[in-house]
Each structure stands twice: as C-alpha cells, then as structure tokens.
Short mmCIF file of C-alpha atoms in Angstrom, two decimals:
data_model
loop_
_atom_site.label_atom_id
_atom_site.label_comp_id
_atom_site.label_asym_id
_atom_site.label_seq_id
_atom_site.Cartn_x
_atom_site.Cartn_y
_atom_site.Cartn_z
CA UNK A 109 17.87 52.73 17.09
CA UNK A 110 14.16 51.83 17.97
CA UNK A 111 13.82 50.08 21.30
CA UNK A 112 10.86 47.52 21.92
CA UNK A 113 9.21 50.22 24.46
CA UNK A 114 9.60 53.01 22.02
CA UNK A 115 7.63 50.37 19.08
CA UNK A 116 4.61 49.79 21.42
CA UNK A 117 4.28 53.15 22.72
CA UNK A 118 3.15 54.31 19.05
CA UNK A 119 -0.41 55.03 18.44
CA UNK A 120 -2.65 52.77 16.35
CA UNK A 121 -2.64 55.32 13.27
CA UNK A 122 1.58 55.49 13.65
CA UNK A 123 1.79 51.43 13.91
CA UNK A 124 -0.97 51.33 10.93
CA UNK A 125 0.95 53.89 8.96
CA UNK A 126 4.33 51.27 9.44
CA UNK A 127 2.99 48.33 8.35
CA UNK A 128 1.61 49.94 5.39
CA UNK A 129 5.05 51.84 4.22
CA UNK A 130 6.34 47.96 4.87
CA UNK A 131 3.69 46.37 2.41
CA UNK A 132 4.57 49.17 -0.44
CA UNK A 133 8.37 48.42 0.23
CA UNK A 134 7.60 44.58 -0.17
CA UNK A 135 5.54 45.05 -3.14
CA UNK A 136 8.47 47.37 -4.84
CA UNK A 137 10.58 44.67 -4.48
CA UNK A 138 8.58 41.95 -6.13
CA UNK A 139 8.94 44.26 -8.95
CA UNK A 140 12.05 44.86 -8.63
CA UNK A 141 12.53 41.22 -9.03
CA UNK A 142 10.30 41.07 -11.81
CA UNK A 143 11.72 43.63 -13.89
CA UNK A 144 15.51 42.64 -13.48
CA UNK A 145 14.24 39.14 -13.82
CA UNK A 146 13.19 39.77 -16.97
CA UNK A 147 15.98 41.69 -18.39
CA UNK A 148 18.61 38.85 -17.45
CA UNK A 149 16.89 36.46 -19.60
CA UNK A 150 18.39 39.07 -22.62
CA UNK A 151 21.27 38.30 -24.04
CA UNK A 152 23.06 41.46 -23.51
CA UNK A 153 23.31 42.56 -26.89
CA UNK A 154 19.51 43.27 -26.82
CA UNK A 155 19.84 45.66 -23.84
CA UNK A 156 18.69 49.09 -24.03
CA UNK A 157 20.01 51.84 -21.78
CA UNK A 158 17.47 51.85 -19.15
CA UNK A 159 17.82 47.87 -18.82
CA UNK A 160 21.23 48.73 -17.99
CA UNK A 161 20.47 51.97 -15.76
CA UNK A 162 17.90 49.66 -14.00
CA UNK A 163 20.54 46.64 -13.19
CA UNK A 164 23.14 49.30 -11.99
CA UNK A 165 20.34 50.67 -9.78
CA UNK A 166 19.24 47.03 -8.12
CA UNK A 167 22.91 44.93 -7.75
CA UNK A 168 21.87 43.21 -4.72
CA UNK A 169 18.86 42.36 -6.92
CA UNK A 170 20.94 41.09 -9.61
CA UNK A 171 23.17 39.53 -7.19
CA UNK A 172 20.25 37.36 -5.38
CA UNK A 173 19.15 36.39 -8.91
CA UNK A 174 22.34 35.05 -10.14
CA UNK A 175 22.33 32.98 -6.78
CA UNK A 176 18.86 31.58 -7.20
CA UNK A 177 19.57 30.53 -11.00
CA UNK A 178 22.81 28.76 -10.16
CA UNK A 179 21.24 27.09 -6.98
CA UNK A 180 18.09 25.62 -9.62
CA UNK A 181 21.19 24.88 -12.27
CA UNK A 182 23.19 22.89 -9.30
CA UNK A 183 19.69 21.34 -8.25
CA UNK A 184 19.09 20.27 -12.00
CA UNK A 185 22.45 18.34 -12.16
CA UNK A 186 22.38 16.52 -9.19
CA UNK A 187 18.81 14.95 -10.67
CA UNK A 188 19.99 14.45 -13.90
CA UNK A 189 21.14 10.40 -14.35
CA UNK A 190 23.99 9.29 -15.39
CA UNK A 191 24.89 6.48 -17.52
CA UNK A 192 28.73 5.24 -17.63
CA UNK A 193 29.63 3.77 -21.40
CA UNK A 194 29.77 -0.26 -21.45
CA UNK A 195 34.28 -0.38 -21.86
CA UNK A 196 33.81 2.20 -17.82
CA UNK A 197 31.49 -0.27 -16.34
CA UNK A 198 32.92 -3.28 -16.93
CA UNK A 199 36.45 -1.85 -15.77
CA UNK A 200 34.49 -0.09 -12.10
CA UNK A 201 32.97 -3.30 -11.63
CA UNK A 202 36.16 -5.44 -11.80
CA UNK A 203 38.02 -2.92 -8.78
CA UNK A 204 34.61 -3.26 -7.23
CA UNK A 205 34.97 -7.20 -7.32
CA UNK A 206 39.07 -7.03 -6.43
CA UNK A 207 37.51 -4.81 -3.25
CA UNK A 208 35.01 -7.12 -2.31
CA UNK A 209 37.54 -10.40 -2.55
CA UNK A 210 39.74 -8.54 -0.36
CA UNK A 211 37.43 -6.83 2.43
CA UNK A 212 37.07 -8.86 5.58
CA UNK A 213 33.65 -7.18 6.28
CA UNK A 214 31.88 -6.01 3.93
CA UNK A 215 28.60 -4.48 4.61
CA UNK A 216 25.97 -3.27 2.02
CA UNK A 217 23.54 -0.28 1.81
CA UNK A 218 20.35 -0.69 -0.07
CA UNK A 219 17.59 1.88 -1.00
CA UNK A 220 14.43 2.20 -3.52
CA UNK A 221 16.91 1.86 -6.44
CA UNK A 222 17.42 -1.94 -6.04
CA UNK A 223 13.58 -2.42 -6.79
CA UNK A 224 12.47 -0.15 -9.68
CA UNK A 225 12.82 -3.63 -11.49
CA UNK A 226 9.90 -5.05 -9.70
CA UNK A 227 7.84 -2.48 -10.61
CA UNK A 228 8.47 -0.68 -7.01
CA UNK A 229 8.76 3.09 -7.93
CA UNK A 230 11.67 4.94 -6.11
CA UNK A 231 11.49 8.47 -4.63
CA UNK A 232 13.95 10.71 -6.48
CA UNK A 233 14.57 9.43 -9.96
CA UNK A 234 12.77 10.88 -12.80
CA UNK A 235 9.33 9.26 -12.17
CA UNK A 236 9.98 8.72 -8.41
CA UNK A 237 7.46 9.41 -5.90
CA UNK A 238 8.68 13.12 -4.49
CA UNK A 239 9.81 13.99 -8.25
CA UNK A 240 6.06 13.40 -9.30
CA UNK A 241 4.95 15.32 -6.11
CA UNK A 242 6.95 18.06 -6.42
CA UNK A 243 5.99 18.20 -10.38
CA UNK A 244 2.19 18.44 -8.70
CA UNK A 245 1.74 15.27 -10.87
CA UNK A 246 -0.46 12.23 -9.10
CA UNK A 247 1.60 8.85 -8.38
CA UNK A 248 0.06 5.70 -9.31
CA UNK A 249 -0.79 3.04 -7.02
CA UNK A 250 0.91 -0.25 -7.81
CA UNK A 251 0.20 -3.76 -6.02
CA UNK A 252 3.15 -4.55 -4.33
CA UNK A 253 2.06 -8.26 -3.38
CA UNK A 254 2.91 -8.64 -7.14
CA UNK A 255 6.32 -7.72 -6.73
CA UNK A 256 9.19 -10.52 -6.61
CA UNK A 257 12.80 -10.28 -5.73
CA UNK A 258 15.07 -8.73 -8.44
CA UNK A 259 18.21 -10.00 -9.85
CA UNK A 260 19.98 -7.51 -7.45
CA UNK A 261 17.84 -9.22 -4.65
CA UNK A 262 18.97 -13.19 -5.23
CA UNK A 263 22.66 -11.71 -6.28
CA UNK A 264 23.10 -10.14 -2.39
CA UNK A 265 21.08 -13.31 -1.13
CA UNK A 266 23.98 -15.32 -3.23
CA UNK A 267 26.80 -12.94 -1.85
CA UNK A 268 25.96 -13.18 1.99
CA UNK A 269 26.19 -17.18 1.26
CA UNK A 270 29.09 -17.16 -0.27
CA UNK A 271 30.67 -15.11 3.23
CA UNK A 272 31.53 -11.99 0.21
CA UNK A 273 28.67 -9.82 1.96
CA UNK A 274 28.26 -9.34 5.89
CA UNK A 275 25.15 -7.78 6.20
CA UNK A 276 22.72 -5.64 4.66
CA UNK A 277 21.02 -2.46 5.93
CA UNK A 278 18.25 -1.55 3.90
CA UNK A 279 15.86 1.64 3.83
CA UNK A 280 13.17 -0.38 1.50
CA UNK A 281 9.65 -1.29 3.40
CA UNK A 282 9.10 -4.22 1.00
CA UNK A 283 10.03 -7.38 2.13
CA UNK A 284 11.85 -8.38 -0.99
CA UNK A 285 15.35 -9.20 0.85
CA UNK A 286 13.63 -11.37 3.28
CA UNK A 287 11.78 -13.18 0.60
CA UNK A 288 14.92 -13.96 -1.22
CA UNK A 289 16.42 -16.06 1.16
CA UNK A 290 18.31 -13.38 3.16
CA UNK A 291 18.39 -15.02 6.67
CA UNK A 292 17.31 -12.44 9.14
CA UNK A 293 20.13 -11.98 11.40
CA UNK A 294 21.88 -10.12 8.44
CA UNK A 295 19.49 -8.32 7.60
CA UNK A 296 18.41 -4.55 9.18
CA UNK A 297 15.58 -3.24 7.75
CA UNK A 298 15.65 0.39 9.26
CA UNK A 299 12.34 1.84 8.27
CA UNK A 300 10.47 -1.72 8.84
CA UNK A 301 8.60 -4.29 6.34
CA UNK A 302 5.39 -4.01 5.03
CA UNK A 303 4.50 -7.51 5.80
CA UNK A 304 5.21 -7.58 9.18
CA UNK A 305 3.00 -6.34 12.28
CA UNK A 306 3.79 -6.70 16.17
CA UNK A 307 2.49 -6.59 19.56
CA UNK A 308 4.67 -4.64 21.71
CA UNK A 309 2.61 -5.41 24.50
CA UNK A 310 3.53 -8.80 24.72
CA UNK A 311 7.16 -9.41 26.55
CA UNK A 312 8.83 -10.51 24.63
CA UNK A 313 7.47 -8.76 21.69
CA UNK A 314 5.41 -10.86 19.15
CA UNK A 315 5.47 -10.62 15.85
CA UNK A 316 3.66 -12.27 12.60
CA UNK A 317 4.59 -12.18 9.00
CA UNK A 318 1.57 -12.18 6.69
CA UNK A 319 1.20 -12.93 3.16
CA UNK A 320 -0.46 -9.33 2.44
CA UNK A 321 0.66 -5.69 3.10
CA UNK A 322 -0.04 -5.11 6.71
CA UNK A 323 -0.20 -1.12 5.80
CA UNK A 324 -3.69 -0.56 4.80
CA UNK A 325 -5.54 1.34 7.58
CA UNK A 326 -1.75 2.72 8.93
CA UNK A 327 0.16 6.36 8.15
CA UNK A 328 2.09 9.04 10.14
CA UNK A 329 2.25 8.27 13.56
CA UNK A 330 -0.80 6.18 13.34
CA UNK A 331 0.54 1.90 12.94
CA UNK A 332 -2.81 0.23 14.19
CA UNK A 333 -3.51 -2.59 11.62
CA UNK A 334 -6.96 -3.13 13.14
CA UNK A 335 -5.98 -6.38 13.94
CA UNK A 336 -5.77 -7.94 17.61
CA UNK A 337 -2.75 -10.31 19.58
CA UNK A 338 -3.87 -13.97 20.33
CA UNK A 339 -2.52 -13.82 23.49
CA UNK A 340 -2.60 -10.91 25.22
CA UNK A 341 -5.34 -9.28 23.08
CA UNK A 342 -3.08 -5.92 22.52
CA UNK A 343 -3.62 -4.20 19.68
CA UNK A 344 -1.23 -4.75 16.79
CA UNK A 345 0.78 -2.61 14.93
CA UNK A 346 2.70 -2.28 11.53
CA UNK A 347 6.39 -1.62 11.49
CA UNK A 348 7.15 0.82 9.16
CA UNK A 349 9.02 4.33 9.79
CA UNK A 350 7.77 7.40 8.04
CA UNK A 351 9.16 10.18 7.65
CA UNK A 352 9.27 12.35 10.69
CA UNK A 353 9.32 9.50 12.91
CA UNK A 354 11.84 7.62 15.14
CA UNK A 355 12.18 3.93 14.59
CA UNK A 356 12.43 2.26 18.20
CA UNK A 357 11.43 -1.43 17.19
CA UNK A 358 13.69 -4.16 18.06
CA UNK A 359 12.71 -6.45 14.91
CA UNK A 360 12.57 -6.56 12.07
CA UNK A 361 14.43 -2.59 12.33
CA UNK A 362 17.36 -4.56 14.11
CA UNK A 363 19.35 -1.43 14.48
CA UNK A 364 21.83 -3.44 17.07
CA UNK A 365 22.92 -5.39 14.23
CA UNK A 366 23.09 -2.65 11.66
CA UNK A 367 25.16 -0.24 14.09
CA UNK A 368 27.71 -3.79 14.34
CA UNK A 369 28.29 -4.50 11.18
CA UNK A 370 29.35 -0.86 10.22
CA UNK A 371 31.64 -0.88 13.09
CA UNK A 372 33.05 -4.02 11.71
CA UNK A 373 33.34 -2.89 8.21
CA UNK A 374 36.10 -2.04 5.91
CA UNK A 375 33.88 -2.09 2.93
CA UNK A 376 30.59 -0.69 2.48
CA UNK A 377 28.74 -0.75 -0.52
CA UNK A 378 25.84 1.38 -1.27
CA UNK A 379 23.44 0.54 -3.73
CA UNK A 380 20.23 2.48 -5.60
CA UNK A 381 20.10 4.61 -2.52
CA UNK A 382 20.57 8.28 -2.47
CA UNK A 383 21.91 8.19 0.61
CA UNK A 384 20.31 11.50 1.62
CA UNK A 385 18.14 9.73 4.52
CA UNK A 386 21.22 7.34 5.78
CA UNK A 387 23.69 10.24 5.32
CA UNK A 388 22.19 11.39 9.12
CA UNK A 389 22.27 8.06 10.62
CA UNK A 390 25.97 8.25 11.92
CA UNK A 391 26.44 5.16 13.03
CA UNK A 392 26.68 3.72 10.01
CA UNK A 393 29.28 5.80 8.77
CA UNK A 394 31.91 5.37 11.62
CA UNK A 395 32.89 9.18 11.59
CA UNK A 396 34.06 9.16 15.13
CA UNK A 397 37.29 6.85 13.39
CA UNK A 398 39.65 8.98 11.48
CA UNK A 399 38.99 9.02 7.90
CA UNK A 400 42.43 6.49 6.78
CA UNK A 401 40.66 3.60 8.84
CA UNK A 402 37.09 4.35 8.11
CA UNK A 403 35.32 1.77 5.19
CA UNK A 404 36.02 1.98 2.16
CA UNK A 405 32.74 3.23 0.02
CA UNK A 406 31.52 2.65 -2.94
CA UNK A 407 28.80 3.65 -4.42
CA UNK A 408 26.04 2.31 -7.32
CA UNK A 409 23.41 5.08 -8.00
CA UNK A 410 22.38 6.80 -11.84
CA UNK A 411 22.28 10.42 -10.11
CA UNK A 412 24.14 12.59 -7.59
CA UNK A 413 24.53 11.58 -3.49
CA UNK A 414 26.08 13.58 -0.36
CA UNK A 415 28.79 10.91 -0.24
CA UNK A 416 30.04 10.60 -3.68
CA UNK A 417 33.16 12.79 -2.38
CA UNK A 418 33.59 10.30 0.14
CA UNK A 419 33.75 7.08 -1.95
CA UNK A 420 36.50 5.57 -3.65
CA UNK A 421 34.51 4.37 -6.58
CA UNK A 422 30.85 6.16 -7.80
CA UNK A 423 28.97 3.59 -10.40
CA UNK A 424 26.71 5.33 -12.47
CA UNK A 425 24.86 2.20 -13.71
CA UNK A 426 21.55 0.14 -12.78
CA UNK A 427 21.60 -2.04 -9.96
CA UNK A 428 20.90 -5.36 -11.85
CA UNK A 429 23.33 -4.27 -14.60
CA UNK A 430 26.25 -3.38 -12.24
CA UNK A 431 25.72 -6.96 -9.84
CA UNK A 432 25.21 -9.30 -13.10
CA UNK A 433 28.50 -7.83 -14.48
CA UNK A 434 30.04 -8.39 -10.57
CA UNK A 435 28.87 -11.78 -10.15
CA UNK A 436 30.48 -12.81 -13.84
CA UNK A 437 33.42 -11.12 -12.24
CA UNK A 438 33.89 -13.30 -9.18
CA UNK A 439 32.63 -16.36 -11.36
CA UNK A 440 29.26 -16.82 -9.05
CA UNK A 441 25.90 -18.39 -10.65
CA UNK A 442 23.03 -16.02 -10.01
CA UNK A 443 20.21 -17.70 -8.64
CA UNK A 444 16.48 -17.38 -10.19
CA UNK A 445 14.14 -16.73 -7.68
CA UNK A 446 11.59 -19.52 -6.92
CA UNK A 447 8.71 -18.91 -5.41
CA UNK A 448 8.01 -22.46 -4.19
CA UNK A 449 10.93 -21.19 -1.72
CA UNK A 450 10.29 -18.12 -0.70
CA UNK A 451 10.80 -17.72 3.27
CA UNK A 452 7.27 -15.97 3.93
CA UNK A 453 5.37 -18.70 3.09
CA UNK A 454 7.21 -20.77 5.86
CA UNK A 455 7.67 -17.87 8.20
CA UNK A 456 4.07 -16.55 7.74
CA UNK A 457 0.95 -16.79 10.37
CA UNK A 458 -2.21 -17.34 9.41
CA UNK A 459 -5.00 -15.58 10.02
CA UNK A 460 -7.11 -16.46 12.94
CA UNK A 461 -11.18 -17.06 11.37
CA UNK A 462 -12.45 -14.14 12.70
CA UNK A 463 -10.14 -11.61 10.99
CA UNK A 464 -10.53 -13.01 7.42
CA UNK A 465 -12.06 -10.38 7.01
CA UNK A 466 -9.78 -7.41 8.45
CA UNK A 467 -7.80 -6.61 5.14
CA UNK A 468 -8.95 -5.86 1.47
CA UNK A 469 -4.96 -6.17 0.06
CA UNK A 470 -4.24 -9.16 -1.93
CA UNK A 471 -2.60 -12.11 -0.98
CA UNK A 472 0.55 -13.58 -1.91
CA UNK A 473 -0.23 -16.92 -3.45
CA UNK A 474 1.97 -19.72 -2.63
CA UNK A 475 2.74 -22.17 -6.24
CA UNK A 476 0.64 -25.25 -6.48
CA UNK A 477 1.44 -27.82 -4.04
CA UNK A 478 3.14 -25.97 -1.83
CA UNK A 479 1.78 -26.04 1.89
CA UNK A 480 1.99 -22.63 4.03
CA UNK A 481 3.30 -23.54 7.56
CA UNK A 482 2.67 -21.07 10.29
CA UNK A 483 5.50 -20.37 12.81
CA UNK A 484 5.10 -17.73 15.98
CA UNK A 485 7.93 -15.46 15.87
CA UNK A 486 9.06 -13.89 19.53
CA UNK A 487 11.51 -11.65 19.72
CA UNK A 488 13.30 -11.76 22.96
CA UNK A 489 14.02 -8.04 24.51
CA UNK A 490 15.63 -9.02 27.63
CA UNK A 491 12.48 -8.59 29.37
CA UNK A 492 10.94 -5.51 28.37
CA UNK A 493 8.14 -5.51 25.20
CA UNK A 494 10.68 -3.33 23.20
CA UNK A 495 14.21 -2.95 23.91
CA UNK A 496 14.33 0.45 22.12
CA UNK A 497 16.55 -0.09 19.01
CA UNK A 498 19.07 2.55 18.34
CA UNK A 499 16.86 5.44 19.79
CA UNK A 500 16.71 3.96 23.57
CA UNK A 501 13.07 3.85 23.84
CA UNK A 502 10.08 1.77 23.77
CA UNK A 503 6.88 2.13 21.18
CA UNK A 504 4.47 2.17 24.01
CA UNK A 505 6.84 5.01 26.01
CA UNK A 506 6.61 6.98 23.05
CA UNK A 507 2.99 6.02 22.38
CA UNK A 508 2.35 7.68 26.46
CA UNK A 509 4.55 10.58 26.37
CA UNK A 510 2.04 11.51 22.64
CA UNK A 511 -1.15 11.24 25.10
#
C-alpha cells in the first residue's frame, strides 16, 4: 500500500507517467460503457457471441447500467400524473370531508399546484418551471398582477370561516390567499409574498403592501427593492425566500404561527404541493410525537410526493376539482371572488410622489368606484427589528455576518 510520502517522493516523469495510465483507464471505461450500453438495448435474441463474451467480461459494467436505467425508470414514474376515474374521486373526497367534520384542528399545506388555474406555472409538473429547465427549454414570463384567486383560493378562504380549516401554511410567493379574504393571523406564508416589502430597520419592523410585484430589481441573496422607509429612511427590502436561503422574517413568513398550528393538528391536508421542500421543515410534521398520535395526512397532488407512504388518503386529482367536489360534500356555497373586496386594496400603501417612478411592473387596478385606503402595517417584535422567525436570527445579523 502507497503511503502519502512514498506518492510525493516520485519524480515528475513517474507522477506524469500515473496520471496518464489513469486518463487511458478512464477513457477504457467510457467505452466500456458505451459498448455494453449499446448491446443492452438488444433484445437478446439478436446477440452475437462476442456481445455475450463482452457482457461476461464487464458485470460490474452491466450491473451499474441496470442501476442507472431503473433509477431514470423510477424517476419517470414519480413525474408521470395521475388522474383517479370520476366513481374514485367522488368516494376519496367524501372520507376526506367525514375527516375534516371530525378533526378538531385541521391545518392545510399549500404549494404551486393550487395556482396553475390562474395562469401561475408550478415547478415540477409537466410544463413547470424546473421541468422546462431541466428539458434546457426557456420558461415564459407571465404577469402575475393579472392573476386572481382560484376556486381552491375562496374554497380555503370559505373553510377557515366556517372554523373547518385552522390555518394555512403556504410555500406560494403570490399573494393570492391574502387577497381572498384569508385574515392574516392564519395564514404563514413561508417563502414570503411578492407584494410585500419591509424595513427591518425600523423597531418594530414596518411593512407595506403594494398593488405591484415588489420583486423587480431583487434575486438570490440580494432583496433591495430600490425603494426607501418614510421614517427611518432604511432601505427596504422584499420578502421572498429563494432557494438556498433561510427565511428569518417575522411577517408575513409567520413561522411562530405555522410551527403552532402543526403542533395543534390532528389533520393536515396538503394540497398541489410536492412536498419535497416542506418534507425538511420538521416542525410541521410533528415527528418528535410517535407516529399513532401524529396528524392525520392527506394528500391532493396529480404526481408522486415523499409522504404519500405517510398519508392515509393520496388524491390524484386537480385542486379546484377535488375542493368543488368537497365543498358539495359538506353542503358549503363557494364564494366568487370579487375584486371590489379584495384585502390589498384596503391593506395597501401608496406610493410616496417621489417613487412613482421606482417600478416598471403593473399595477393592480382596483374596480370602478372603489377607493384604495392606505393603512401602515407594524409588526411588533418585542423590541428588536426582527424577532428571527423559526431560524433565531435577524435579517440585518445575517445581512453583517455576509460582509
């Protein structure tokens, strides 16, 4: 056996004469792969005698082959959608609506999937955002200011005010629970609202809601909107949390109240999310109970998630499809949404003269008539600018410790 000290104490040509026997070994097994590669895609029938000589010769080969093409296979399936016939989803969505009428707490889960309807792509259906990426296909840019709750929007909005839903936790960045009429103490939105930007400067934080996407000039680890505080003069910053970053924001992330309700819960319901980003938040998931007095979970998604083992009942069926057929199941009206109610348009803050100017996104337009209000939002952090959320520390901590 080599030792490090006997390694370097080869000469130049010795250490030149290794790395080159290394490159011909590599490039003999790219081959390798090549050729076997190519004789597995024969049926066997149509194999000669060297094809078989040759896999005899290279079973790890073979071996790591087989592995890669059942990985892909198991890959392919767990994209693939799935669509439950009409007599299945009517009966799922009944024990979903006995559950619901008999939970004390139940709590739901919302991803991408509960928007597709507004014309909000998702991220890993079959013209989602990484699908297209990883296809090396471009993703078109919609304008989300357009977009207006769905059906599975005003049915949860309906749901929390008839005391059948607790609270919602939802991964989605665009506002669409809020504008239903969600009140805000229920909701969490854990990777922020694109409406929304702060001054965590300010103690108690500050915060205004504006009637376009705050997001323009913001990305990874960079949230300044360009825009400045009124009162302390701090700059402000959006709330949204990309990937790769830690969410510390008090409001709107309100991770206090989404780490309560799943301790309360003994129902959670899950819906157009594929759970692969909440899977790792384990607060919500209450695995530190054992697993007879954990929630009950069920699950609404078209394709495959990391918790469909877990659940009691998986829904393959469309959001909308799956809560009209639940609502005519506990005998509630859905309501329409109406824009001339919306909550932004009361909650919003206008811009100050000066920065008419500091965004190119398009506004939401109230209806006709209807007068926009302002109202100054503070969030109180018992005295510090931000409390630190789930993670236990502040934005502008983080923001020093990055200097």
């Amino acid at each position: 056996m080599e030792t490090a000290g006997s390694v370097t104490g080869l000469s130049r040509t010795e250490r030149k004469e290794r790395e080159r026997a290394k490159i011909l070994q590599q490039e003999e097994q790219r081959k390798a792969f090549k050729l076997v590669s190519k004789i597995l895609k024969k049926t066997e029938a149509d194999w000669t005698k060297e094809d078989v000589a040759m896999l005899q010769q290279s079973e790890g080969v073979v071996q790591e082959l087989k592995q890669r093409k059942t990985k892909r296979e198991t890959l392919k399936r767990k994209l693939e959608e799935v669509f439950d016939d009409p007599e299945e989803l009517k009966l799922k969505v009944k024990q979903l609506a006995t559950a619901i009428r008999k939970a004390k707490h139940p709590v739901v889960y919302t991803g991408a999937g509960i928007s597709t309807a507004a014309s909000i792509p998702d991220y890993r259906g079959p013209s989602g955002v990484w699908t297209l990426l990883q296809k090396g296909r471009s993703v078109s840019v919609s304008d989300l200011s357009e977009a207006e709750p769905t059906l599975t929007h005003m049915c949860i909005m309906k749901l929390h005010e008839n005391k059948l839903v607790q609270h919602v936790v939802s991964q989605n960045c665009d506002g669409l629970h809020l504008r239903s009429g969600l009140p805000r103490s229920a909701l969490s939105e854990l990777h922020g609202n694109m409406y929304i930007e702060v001054c965590t400067g300010c103690s108690p934080a500050r915060e205004g809601i504006r009637l376009f996407d705050v997001t323009e000039r913001t990305a990874l680890h960079r949230h300044g909107t360009g825009r400045r505080c009124p009162k302390c003069g701090g700059e402000l910053r959006d709330t949204i949390v990309h990937f790769g970053e830690r969410g510390t924001l008090e409001q709107p992330l309100n991770w206090k109240g989404a780490a309560e309700a799943a301790e309360k819960a003994d129902l959670i319901l899950c819906l157009g999310s594929s759970l692969k980003v909440l899977k790792k938040y384990a607060c919500l998931w209450c695995m530190n109970r054992a697993p007879s007095k954990r929630p009950e979970l069920y699950i609404v998604n078209l394709q495959w998630t990391p918790k469909d083992d877990l659940a009691v009942l998986k829904i393959h069926g469309k959001c909308d499809d799956v809560l009209k057929l639940l609502m005519e199941e506990l005998n509630i009206e859905i309501p329409a949404y109406d824009k001339s109610k919306d909550p932004i348009f009361t909650l919003s803050t206008p811009l100050r003269p000066d920065e008419e100017d500091s965004h190119s996104r398009k506004l939401i337009t109230p209806p006709e008539g209807l007068e926009v209000c302002s109202q100054e939002v503070v969030h109180d952090s018992g005295g510090a600018s931000v409390s630190g959320g789930w993670f236990g520390r502040g934005y502008s901590k983080g923001r020093k410790k990055k200097r």
